[in-house]
Coordinates of C-alpha atoms in Angstrom, one line a residue:
T26 CA 0.0 0.0 0.0
D27 CA 2.9 2.3 0.7
T28 CA 4.1 2.2 -2.9
K29 CA 0.5 2.7 -4.1
R30 CA 0.3 6.0 -2.4
R31 CA 3.6 7.1 -4.0
D32 CA 2.4 6.1 -7.4
D33 CA -0.8 8.0 -6.9
V34 CA 1.0 11.2 -6.0
R35 CA 3.3 10.8 -8.9
G36 CA 0.4 10.0 -11.2
A37 CA -1.5 13.1 -10.0
N38 CA 1.6 15.3 -10.5
I39 CA 2.2 14.1 -13.9
A40 CA -1.4 14.3 -15.0
S41 CA -1.8 17.9 -13.8
A42 CA 1.4 19.0 -15.3
R43 CA 0.4 17.4 -18.6
S44 CA -2.9 19.1 -18.6
V45 CA -1.2 22.4 -18.4
A46 CA 1.1 21.5 -21.3
D47 CA -2.0 20.5 -23.3
A48 CA -3.6 23.8 -22.6
V49 CA -0.8 25.7 -24.4
R50 CA -0.1 23.1 -27.0
T51 CA -2.5 24.5 -29.5
S52 CA -0.7 27.8 -29.5
L53 CA 2.5 26.4 -30.8
G54 CA 3.9 27.5 -34.2
P55 CA 2.9 30.0 -36.9
R56 CA -0.5 28.5 -37.3
G57 CA -1.1 28.2 -33.6
M58 CA -4.3 29.5 -32.0
D59 CA -4.3 32.4 -29.5
K60 CA -5.6 32.4 -26.0
M61 CA -8.0 34.9 -24.5
I62 CA -7.3 35.4 -20.9
S63 CA -9.9 37.2 -18.9
S64 CA -9.1 38.0 -15.3
G65 CA -11.5 38.7 -12.5
D66 CA -11.3 42.5 -12.8
Q67 CA -12.6 42.4 -16.4
E68 CA -9.2 42.7 -17.9
V69 CA -8.8 40.8 -21.2
I70 CA -5.5 39.7 -22.7
I71 CA -5.2 38.1 -26.1
T72 CA -1.8 36.4 -26.5
N73 CA 0.1 33.7 -28.1
D74 CA 3.1 33.9 -25.8
G75 CA 3.5 30.7 -23.6
A76 CA 5.0 32.6 -20.7
T77 CA 2.3 35.2 -20.6
I78 CA -0.5 32.5 -20.8
L79 CA 1.0 30.4 -18.0
S80 CA 1.9 33.3 -15.7
R81 CA -1.7 34.5 -15.9
M82 CA -3.3 31.1 -15.2
S83 CA -4.1 30.6 -11.6
L84 CA -2.7 27.1 -11.0
L85 CA -3.3 25.4 -7.6
Q86 CA -1.5 22.1 -8.1
P87 CA 2.2 22.5 -7.3
A88 CA 3.4 20.4 -10.1
A89 CA 1.4 22.3 -12.6
R90 CA 2.9 25.5 -11.1
M91 CA 6.3 24.1 -11.8
L92 CA 5.5 24.1 -15.5
A93 CA 4.5 27.8 -15.3
E94 CA 7.8 28.5 -13.6
L95 CA 9.5 26.5 -16.4
S96 CA 8.2 28.7 -19.1
R97 CA 9.1 31.8 -17.1
S98 CA 12.7 30.6 -16.8
Q99 CA 12.8 29.9 -20.5
D100 CA 11.6 33.5 -21.0
A101 CA 14.4 34.8 -18.8
A102 CA 17.1 32.5 -20.4
A103 CA 16.2 32.8 -24.1
G104 CA 13.0 35.0 -24.3
D105 CA 11.5 32.9 -27.1
G106 CA 10.4 29.2 -27.2
T107 CA 8.3 29.5 -24.1
T108 CA 5.5 27.4 -25.6
T109 CA 8.0 24.8 -27.0
V110 CA 9.6 24.2 -23.6
V111 CA 6.2 23.4 -22.0
V112 CA 5.1 21.2 -24.8
I113 CA 8.4 19.2 -24.7
A114 CA 8.1 18.8 -20.9
G115 CA 4.5 17.5 -21.3
A116 CA 5.6 14.9 -23.9
L117 CA 8.5 13.8 -21.7
L118 CA 6.1 13.4 -18.8
R119 CA 3.7 11.3 -20.9
R120 CA 6.5 9.0 -21.8
A121 CA 7.7 8.9 -18.2
Q122 CA 4.2 7.8 -17.2
S123 CA 4.2 4.9 -19.5
L124 CA 7.8 3.9 -18.3
L125 CA 6.7 4.0 -14.7
A126 CA 3.6 1.9 -15.6
A127 CA 6.0 -0.6 -17.2
G128 CA 7.8 -0.9 -13.9
A129 CA 10.8 1.4 -14.4
H130 CA 12.2 3.1 -11.3
P131 CA 11.7 6.9 -11.3
T132 CA 15.4 7.4 -10.5
A133 CA 16.4 5.4 -13.5
A134 CA 14.1 7.5 -15.7
A135 CA 15.4 10.7 -14.2
D136 CA 19.0 9.8 -14.6
S137 CA 18.6 8.8 -18.2
L138 CA 16.8 12.1 -18.8
H139 CA 19.9 13.9 -17.5
R140 CA 22.1 12.0 -19.9
L141 CA 19.7 12.6 -22.7
A142 CA 19.7 16.3 -22.2
A143 CA 23.4 16.5 -22.4
R144 CA 23.5 14.4 -25.5
A145 CA 20.7 16.4 -27.1
V146 CA 22.6 19.6 -26.7
Q147 CA 25.6 18.1 -28.5
V148 CA 23.3 17.0 -31.4
L149 CA 22.0 20.6 -31.6
E150 CA 25.4 22.1 -31.6
G151 CA 26.4 19.7 -34.4
M152 CA 23.6 21.2 -36.5
A153 CA 24.3 24.8 -35.8
I154 CA 25.5 27.4 -38.3
P155 CA 27.8 30.1 -37.1
I156 CA 26.8 33.7 -37.8
E157 CA 28.4 37.2 -37.5
L158 CA 26.6 40.2 -36.1
T159 CA 27.4 42.1 -39.2
D160 CA 25.2 39.7 -41.1
R161 CA 22.0 41.7 -40.8
D162 CA 19.9 39.5 -43.0
S163 CA 20.3 36.4 -40.8
L164 CA 19.3 38.5 -37.7
V165 CA 16.2 39.8 -39.5
K166 CA 15.3 36.2 -40.5
S167 CA 15.5 34.9 -37.0
A168 CA 13.6 37.8 -35.6
S169 CA 10.8 37.3 -38.1
T170 CA 10.7 33.6 -37.3
A171 CA 10.0 34.6 -33.7
L172 CA 7.3 37.0 -34.8
N173 CA 5.6 34.5 -37.1
S174 CA 3.7 32.7 -34.4
K175 CA 2.3 35.9 -32.9
V176 CA -0.9 37.8 -33.6
V177 CA 1.0 40.6 -35.3
S178 CA 2.8 38.2 -37.7
Q179 CA 1.5 40.0 -40.8
Y180 CA 3.7 43.0 -39.7
S181 CA 6.8 40.9 -39.2
G182 CA 8.3 42.5 -42.3
L183 CA 8.2 45.8 -40.4
L184 CA 8.8 44.7 -36.8
A185 CA 11.7 42.3 -37.4
P186 CA 14.1 44.8 -39.1
L187 CA 13.0 47.4 -36.5
A188 CA 13.9 45.0 -33.6
V189 CA 17.3 44.2 -35.2
D190 CA 18.1 47.9 -35.7
A191 CA 17.1 48.7 -32.2
A192 CA 19.2 45.9 -30.8
L193 CA 22.3 46.7 -32.9
S194 CA 22.2 50.3 -32.0
V195 CA 22.4 49.4 -28.3
V196 CA 25.3 46.9 -28.5
D197 CA 28.4 48.5 -27.1
P198 CA 31.4 47.8 -29.3
A199 CA 33.6 47.5 -26.2
H200 CA 31.5 44.6 -24.9
P201 CA 30.1 43.0 -28.0
E202 CA 28.5 40.0 -26.2
L203 CA 26.4 42.0 -23.9
L204 CA 23.0 43.4 -24.9
D205 CA 20.9 45.0 -22.2
L206 CA 17.3 45.1 -23.1
R207 CA 16.7 47.8 -20.6
D208 CA 18.4 50.2 -23.0
I209 CA 15.5 49.8 -25.4
R210 CA 12.4 51.6 -24.3
I211 CA 9.1 50.6 -25.8
I212 CA 6.4 53.3 -25.6
K213 CA 2.8 52.3 -26.4
K214 CA 0.5 54.9 -27.9
L215 CA -3.1 54.3 -28.9
G216 CA -4.1 55.3 -32.4
G217 CA -3.0 54.5 -35.9
T218 CA -2.2 50.9 -36.8
V219 CA 0.8 48.7 -36.1
D220 CA 2.2 49.9 -39.5
D221 CA 2.9 53.2 -37.8
T222 CA 5.3 51.7 -35.3
E223 CA 8.6 53.4 -35.6
L224 CA 12.1 53.3 -34.1
V225 CA 13.1 56.8 -32.9
R226 CA 16.7 57.9 -32.7
G227 CA 16.3 60.0 -29.7
L228 CA 13.8 60.3 -26.8
I229 CA 10.0 60.3 -26.6
F230 CA 7.9 61.3 -23.6
D231 CA 4.4 60.0 -23.4
K232 CA 3.1 63.4 -22.1
K233 CA 2.5 66.8 -23.5
A234 CA 4.7 69.8 -22.8
S235 CA 3.1 72.1 -20.2
H236 CA 1.2 74.9 -21.9
A237 CA 0.9 77.4 -19.1
A238 CA 1.0 81.0 -20.2
G239 CA 1.8 80.2 -23.8
G240 CA 5.1 78.4 -23.4
P241 CA 6.9 77.3 -26.5
S242 CA 6.1 73.8 -27.9
R243 CA 9.0 73.5 -30.4
I244 CA 12.6 74.5 -29.8
E245 CA 15.6 74.1 -32.2
N246 CA 19.2 73.8 -31.0
A247 CA 17.9 72.7 -27.6
K248 CA 20.0 72.7 -24.5
I249 CA 18.3 70.2 -22.2
A250 CA 18.5 70.0 -18.4
V251 CA 17.2 67.1 -16.3
I252 CA 16.5 68.4 -12.9
Q253 CA 15.6 66.6 -9.7
F254 CA 14.8 69.6 -7.6
Q255 CA 11.5 71.6 -7.3
I256 CA 10.9 75.0 -8.8
S257 CA 8.4 76.2 -6.2
P258 CA 8.5 78.1 -3.0
P259 CA 10.1 76.2 -0.2
K260 CA 8.0 74.5 2.4
T261 CA 9.0 74.0 6.0
D262 CA 10.0 70.6 7.2
I263 CA 7.5 70.5 10.1
E264 CA 3.7 70.8 9.9
Q265 CA 2.9 74.2 11.0
S266 CA 0.9 77.3 9.9
V267 CA 2.0 80.8 9.4
I268 CA -0.6 83.3 10.7
V269 CA -0.7 86.5 8.7
S270 CA -2.4 89.3 10.4
D271 CA -2.4 92.2 7.8
Y272 CA -2.2 92.7 4.1
A273 CA 1.3 94.2 4.1
Q274 CA 2.7 90.9 5.5
M275 CA 0.8 88.9 2.9
D276 CA 2.2 91.0 0.1
R277 CA 5.7 90.5 1.4
I278 CA 5.2 86.7 1.5
L279 CA 3.9 86.7 -2.1
R280 CA 6.7 89.0 -3.2
E281 CA 9.3 86.8 -1.5
E282 CA 7.9 83.7 -3.3
R283 CA 8.0 85.5 -6.6
N284 CA 11.5 86.7 -6.2
Y285 CA 12.6 83.2 -5.1
I286 CA 11.2 81.6 -8.2
L287 CA 12.4 84.4 -10.4
G288 CA 15.9 83.9 -9.1
M289 CA 15.8 80.2 -9.9
V290 CA 14.5 80.9 -13.4
K291 CA 17.2 83.4 -14.0
K292 CA 19.8 81.0 -13.0
I293 CA 18.4 78.4 -15.3
K294 CA 18.1 80.9 -18.2
A295 CA 21.7 82.1 -17.6
S296 CA 23.1 78.7 -18.3
G297 CA 21.6 78.9 -21.8
C298 CA 19.2 76.0 -21.0
N299 CA 15.9 76.1 -22.9
V300 CA 14.3 72.7 -22.3
L301 CA 13.6 71.4 -18.8
L302 CA 12.7 67.9 -17.8
I303 CA 11.4 67.9 -14.3
Q304 CA 11.4 64.8 -12.1
K305 CA 8.1 64.0 -10.3
S306 CA 8.4 65.1 -6.7
I307 CA 6.9 63.3 -3.7
L308 CA 7.2 66.1 -1.2
R309 CA 5.5 69.0 -2.9
D310 CA 4.6 70.2 -6.4
A311 CA 7.6 70.2 -8.5
V312 CA 6.4 73.3 -10.3
T313 CA 3.6 75.8 -9.5
E314 CA 1.5 77.9 -11.8
L315 CA 3.7 80.8 -11.1
S316 CA 6.9 79.1 -11.9
L317 CA 5.5 77.7 -15.1
H318 CA 4.4 81.2 -16.0
Y319 CA 8.0 82.6 -15.5
L320 CA 9.5 79.7 -17.4
A321 CA 7.2 80.3 -20.3
K322 CA 8.1 84.0 -20.3
A323 CA 11.8 82.9 -20.5
K324 CA 10.9 80.7 -23.5
I325 CA 11.8 77.5 -21.8
L326 CA 9.9 74.3 -22.8
V327 CA 8.9 72.3 -19.8
V328 CA 8.1 68.6 -19.5
K329 CA 7.1 67.8 -16.0
D330 CA 6.3 64.7 -14.0
V331 CA 9.1 62.6 -15.5
E332 CA 9.1 59.3 -13.7
R333 CA 11.9 58.5 -11.3
D334 CA 13.0 55.3 -13.0
E335 CA 13.2 57.0 -16.4
I336 CA 15.8 59.5 -15.2
E337 CA 18.7 57.0 -15.7
F338 CA 17.6 56.2 -19.2
I339 CA 17.1 59.8 -20.2
T340 CA 20.5 60.9 -18.9
K341 CA 22.2 58.0 -20.6
T342 CA 20.5 58.9 -23.9
L343 CA 21.1 62.7 -23.7
N344 CA 24.6 62.2 -22.4
C345 CA 24.0 64.7 -19.6
L346 CA 24.0 64.6 -15.8
P347 CA 20.9 65.0 -13.6
I348 CA 21.0 68.2 -11.6
A349 CA 20.0 67.8 -8.0
N350 CA 20.2 71.3 -6.8
I351 CA 19.8 74.8 -8.3
E352 CA 23.3 75.7 -7.2
H353 CA 24.8 73.0 -9.3
F354 CA 23.1 74.3 -12.5
R355 CA 26.0 74.6 -14.9
E356 CA 26.3 74.4 -18.6
D357 CA 28.5 71.3 -18.6
K358 CA 25.6 69.3 -17.2
L359 CA 23.2 70.0 -20.1
G360 CA 22.4 67.7 -23.0
Y361 CA 22.2 69.1 -26.6
A362 CA 19.8 68.2 -29.3
D363 CA 18.7 69.6 -32.7
V364 CA 15.0 69.7 -32.2
V365 CA 12.7 69.2 -29.2
E366 CA 9.1 69.4 -30.4
E367 CA 5.6 68.4 -29.5
V368 CA 3.9 66.2 -32.1
S369 CA 0.4 64.9 -32.0
A370 CA 0.0 61.1 -32.0
G371 CA -3.3 59.4 -31.9
D372 CA -5.5 60.9 -29.2
G373 CA -2.8 62.7 -27.3
K374 CA 0.5 64.5 -27.8
I375 CA 4.0 63.4 -27.3
V376 CA 7.3 65.2 -26.9
K377 CA 10.0 64.1 -29.2
I378 CA 13.7 64.9 -28.9
T379 CA 15.7 64.2 -32.1
G380 CA 19.2 64.9 -33.3
I381 CA 20.9 64.4 -29.9
R382 CA 24.6 65.2 -29.9
D383 CA 26.8 62.3 -28.6
M384 CA 23.8 60.2 -28.1
G385 CA 24.2 57.3 -25.6
R386 CA 23.6 53.8 -26.8
T387 CA 19.8 53.6 -26.3
A388 CA 16.8 53.2 -28.6
T389 CA 13.2 54.1 -28.3
V390 CA 10.4 52.3 -30.1
L391 CA 7.0 53.9 -30.4
V392 CA 4.4 51.1 -30.8
R393 CA 1.1 52.1 -32.3
G394 CA -2.1 50.1 -32.6
S395 CA -5.8 50.4 -33.1
N396 CA -6.8 49.0 -29.7
Q397 CA -5.1 48.3 -26.4
L398 CA -5.1 44.5 -26.9
V399 CA -3.2 44.8 -30.2
I400 CA -0.7 47.2 -28.7
D401 CA 0.0 45.0 -25.7
E402 CA 0.5 42.0 -27.9
A403 CA 2.8 43.9 -30.3
D404 CA 4.8 45.0 -27.3
R405 CA 5.2 41.4 -26.1
S406 CA 6.0 40.1 -29.6
L407 CA 8.6 42.9 -30.0
H408 CA 10.1 41.8 -26.7
D409 CA 10.4 38.2 -28.0
A410 CA 12.1 39.4 -31.2
L411 CA 14.5 41.5 -29.1
C412 CA 15.2 38.5 -26.9
V413 CA 16.0 36.3 -30.0
I414 CA 18.5 38.9 -31.1
R415 CA 20.0 39.0 -27.6
C416 CA 20.4 35.2 -27.8
L417 CA 22.3 35.6 -31.1
V418 CA 24.5 38.2 -29.6
N419 CA 25.3 36.0 -26.6
K420 CA 25.8 32.8 -28.6
R421 CA 26.4 33.4 -32.3
F422 CA 24.9 30.3 -33.8
L423 CA 21.7 29.8 -35.8
I424 CA 19.8 26.6 -36.2
A425 CA 16.9 25.5 -38.5
G426 CA 13.4 25.8 -37.2
G427 CA 10.2 24.1 -38.3
G428 CA 10.6 21.0 -36.2
A429 CA 13.9 20.0 -38.0
P430 CA 16.1 20.0 -34.9
E431 CA 13.6 18.0 -32.8
I432 CA 13.4 15.2 -35.4
E433 CA 17.1 15.2 -35.8
M434 CA 17.6 14.9 -32.0
S435 CA 15.0 12.2 -31.9
M436 CA 16.7 10.2 -34.6
Q437 CA 20.2 10.5 -33.2
L438 CA 19.2 9.8 -29.6
A439 CA 17.2 6.8 -30.6
A440 CA 20.3 5.5 -32.5
W441 CA 22.4 6.2 -29.4
S442 CA 20.0 4.3 -27.2
K443 CA 20.8 1.2 -29.1
E444 CA 24.4 1.3 -28.0
L445 CA 23.4 1.4 -24.3
H446 CA 22.4 -1.5 -22.1
G447 CA 19.5 -2.3 -19.8
M448 CA 16.9 0.0 -18.4
E449 CA 18.8 3.1 -19.5
S450 CA 18.6 2.2 -23.2
Y451 CA 14.9 1.6 -22.9
C452 CA 14.2 4.9 -21.1
I453 CA 16.3 6.9 -23.6
K454 CA 14.5 5.3 -26.5
E455 CA 11.1 6.3 -25.0
F456 CA 12.2 9.9 -24.3
A457 CA 13.8 10.3 -27.7
D458 CA 10.5 9.5 -29.3
A459 CA 8.9 12.1 -27.1
L460 CA 10.7 14.9 -28.9
E461 CA 8.6 14.2 -32.0
V462 CA 5.8 16.1 -30.3
I463 CA 7.1 19.4 -31.6
P464 CA 6.8 18.6 -35.4
Y465 CA 3.7 16.6 -34.6
T466 CA 2.0 19.6 -33.0
L467 CA 3.2 22.0 -35.7
A468 CA 1.6 19.8 -38.3
E469 CA -1.5 19.3 -36.3
N470 CA -2.0 23.1 -35.7
A471 CA -1.5 23.8 -39.3
G472 CA -4.3 21.3 -40.2
L473 CA -2.0 18.9 -41.9
N474 CA -1.9 15.1 -41.4
P475 CA 0.5 14.8 -38.5
I476 CA 1.3 11.1 -38.8
A477 CA 2.1 11.3 -42.5
I478 CA 4.2 14.4 -42.0
V479 CA 6.2 13.1 -39.1
T480 CA 6.9 9.8 -40.9
E481 CA 8.0 11.6 -44.0
L482 CA 10.3 13.9 -41.9
R483 CA 11.9 10.8 -40.3
N484 CA 12.4 9.3 -43.7
R485 CA 14.1 12.5 -45.0
H486 CA 16.3 12.9 -41.9
A487 CA 17.3 9.2 -42.1
K488 CA 18.6 10.0 -45.6
G489 CA 20.8 12.6 -44.0
E490 CA 18.9 15.8 -44.8
K491 CA 19.5 17.5 -41.5
N492 CA 17.7 20.8 -42.2
T493 CA 14.4 19.4 -43.5
G494 CA 11.4 20.6 -41.6
I495 CA 7.7 21.4 -41.9
N496 CA 7.0 24.3 -44.1
V497 CA 3.7 25.4 -42.6
R498 CA 3.0 28.0 -45.3
K499 CA 3.0 25.5 -48.1
G500 CA 1.8 22.6 -46.0
Q501 CA 4.7 20.3 -47.1
I502 CA 8.2 19.3 -46.1
T503 CA 11.0 21.4 -47.4
N504 CA 14.6 22.4 -46.6
I505 CA 13.7 24.9 -43.9
L506 CA 16.9 26.9 -44.1
E507 CA 16.0 28.0 -47.7
E508 CA 12.7 29.2 -46.4
N509 CA 14.5 31.4 -43.9
V510 CA 12.9 29.8 -40.9
V511 CA 15.7 30.0 -38.4
Q512 CA 16.1 30.4 -34.7
P513 CA 19.0 30.9 -32.3
L514 CA 20.8 27.9 -31.0
L515 CA 20.3 29.1 -27.4
V516 CA 16.5 28.9 -27.7
S517 CA 16.6 25.2 -28.6
T518 CA 19.4 24.1 -26.2
S519 CA 17.9 26.0 -23.2
A520 CA 14.4 24.6 -24.0
I521 CA 15.7 21.0 -24.0
S522 CA 17.8 21.3 -20.8
L523 CA 15.1 23.2 -18.9
A524 CA 12.4 20.8 -19.9
C525 CA 14.5 17.8 -18.9
E526 CA 15.4 19.5 -15.6
C527 CA 11.8 20.2 -14.8
V528 CA 10.6 16.6 -15.7
R529 CA 13.3 15.2 -13.5
M530 CA 12.1 17.3 -10.6
I531 CA 8.6 16.1 -11.0
L532 CA 9.6 12.5 -11.3
K533 CA 11.6 12.6 -8.1
I534 CA 8.7 13.8 -6.0
D535 CA 7.0 10.9 -4.4
D536 CA 4.8 12.5 -1.8
I537 CA 3.1 15.8 -1.1
V538 CA 3.0 16.9 2.5
T539 CA 0.7 19.8 3.3
V540 CA 1.7 21.9 6.2
R541 CA -0.7 24.2 8.0

């Protein structure tokens, strides 16, 4: 009876994890379906991204939650292939279930999985094609492959080169293998269509310039200051009230305030600055009506309420220093740009800074769309494309897509299992077959006949055509490299290793203890 309980727990874990995998299985590949996720507070998300789907699902079963974690770690490691990794894990679990039913010991299955993962990575590396970062076409191809399975796939001709240019403009020549995606800012603005998405060489603020007292809204040869102090009359540190008894005193207070602000504005004007970016302030209003009036008189364009976490990005882009105190306001801390102007975009206005001198290595992408759902999905898809380029920057190898690497791994691992002995050979043979789930699902989602397609794929690969995969567009089997369906090596290798790791963890659990 003791072993029965363990088998039950294991069975329940595997079943719940598999049901999660089956939930996202239909969204794999360019012909995959999308999921509509509606949360309790009436928020609706339409997405195809495995990590987004699973992170939004409220899973109660711990083993099912492990699969959600798995897709999140794939998102962190590679950024793309979040659906693939879950589907592979589900298939491995299914094979593990039949192995356990046949009397294999879980540890034996887990160990052979470990060996399998190591061997699979070698097979993948054997198929990989080295690539240079200067080879822009290959980068665009792999980015558009990542975009093909998304809702916005018809725009991949526009978004893929855009993602590549954004990524390449941020790569620092001094450290060519580092690409920090935080240097690429994605700003979403309602209105227009996804076609109007553009890469801006410069900065964009998703707010309008303050128009108090007819301040300017376009400035050429701008000198830009990023300030972190307040242009408003000082407040006392403690809560107290000043009691004014007659009008003369009141006039004096107002005059003092005016002079105080005027003095600040004069200092700012003296340094030649004509654009102010003011950080949001917690303590008191960063600017008052009065100070805005004086700044407008001095012909200074003001953008107020700049978020605190954007300051670093802005100073890096403008190549200037943030100014924390009016006394430190010197010309050498300013940034220079050709044009700062307010342009109308969709329903609102945005402030655009272009032609920045000595611009830092950052990029801004303005994403447009006809409704919020499309914009959010375009943002997620763009993030995936950027992640793919980041993978290629880290590890400069490409590999064919379209189910080709999975079939190749499956074939080679099955051949390898014949050289092994005993239980291990049997386990590895089973798990190797499991990898066929990717081409099978691709074919199934495209409405082809999965069994015929996978059999034909095996046949082609057995003849030594390594890069043959499923061409979903034409519904037949072709050399997938010639069709420009490529993905970074890192996506496939990390998917295999993470999936095996996760399945091993699930196999090794033999009891669930709930603690109050």
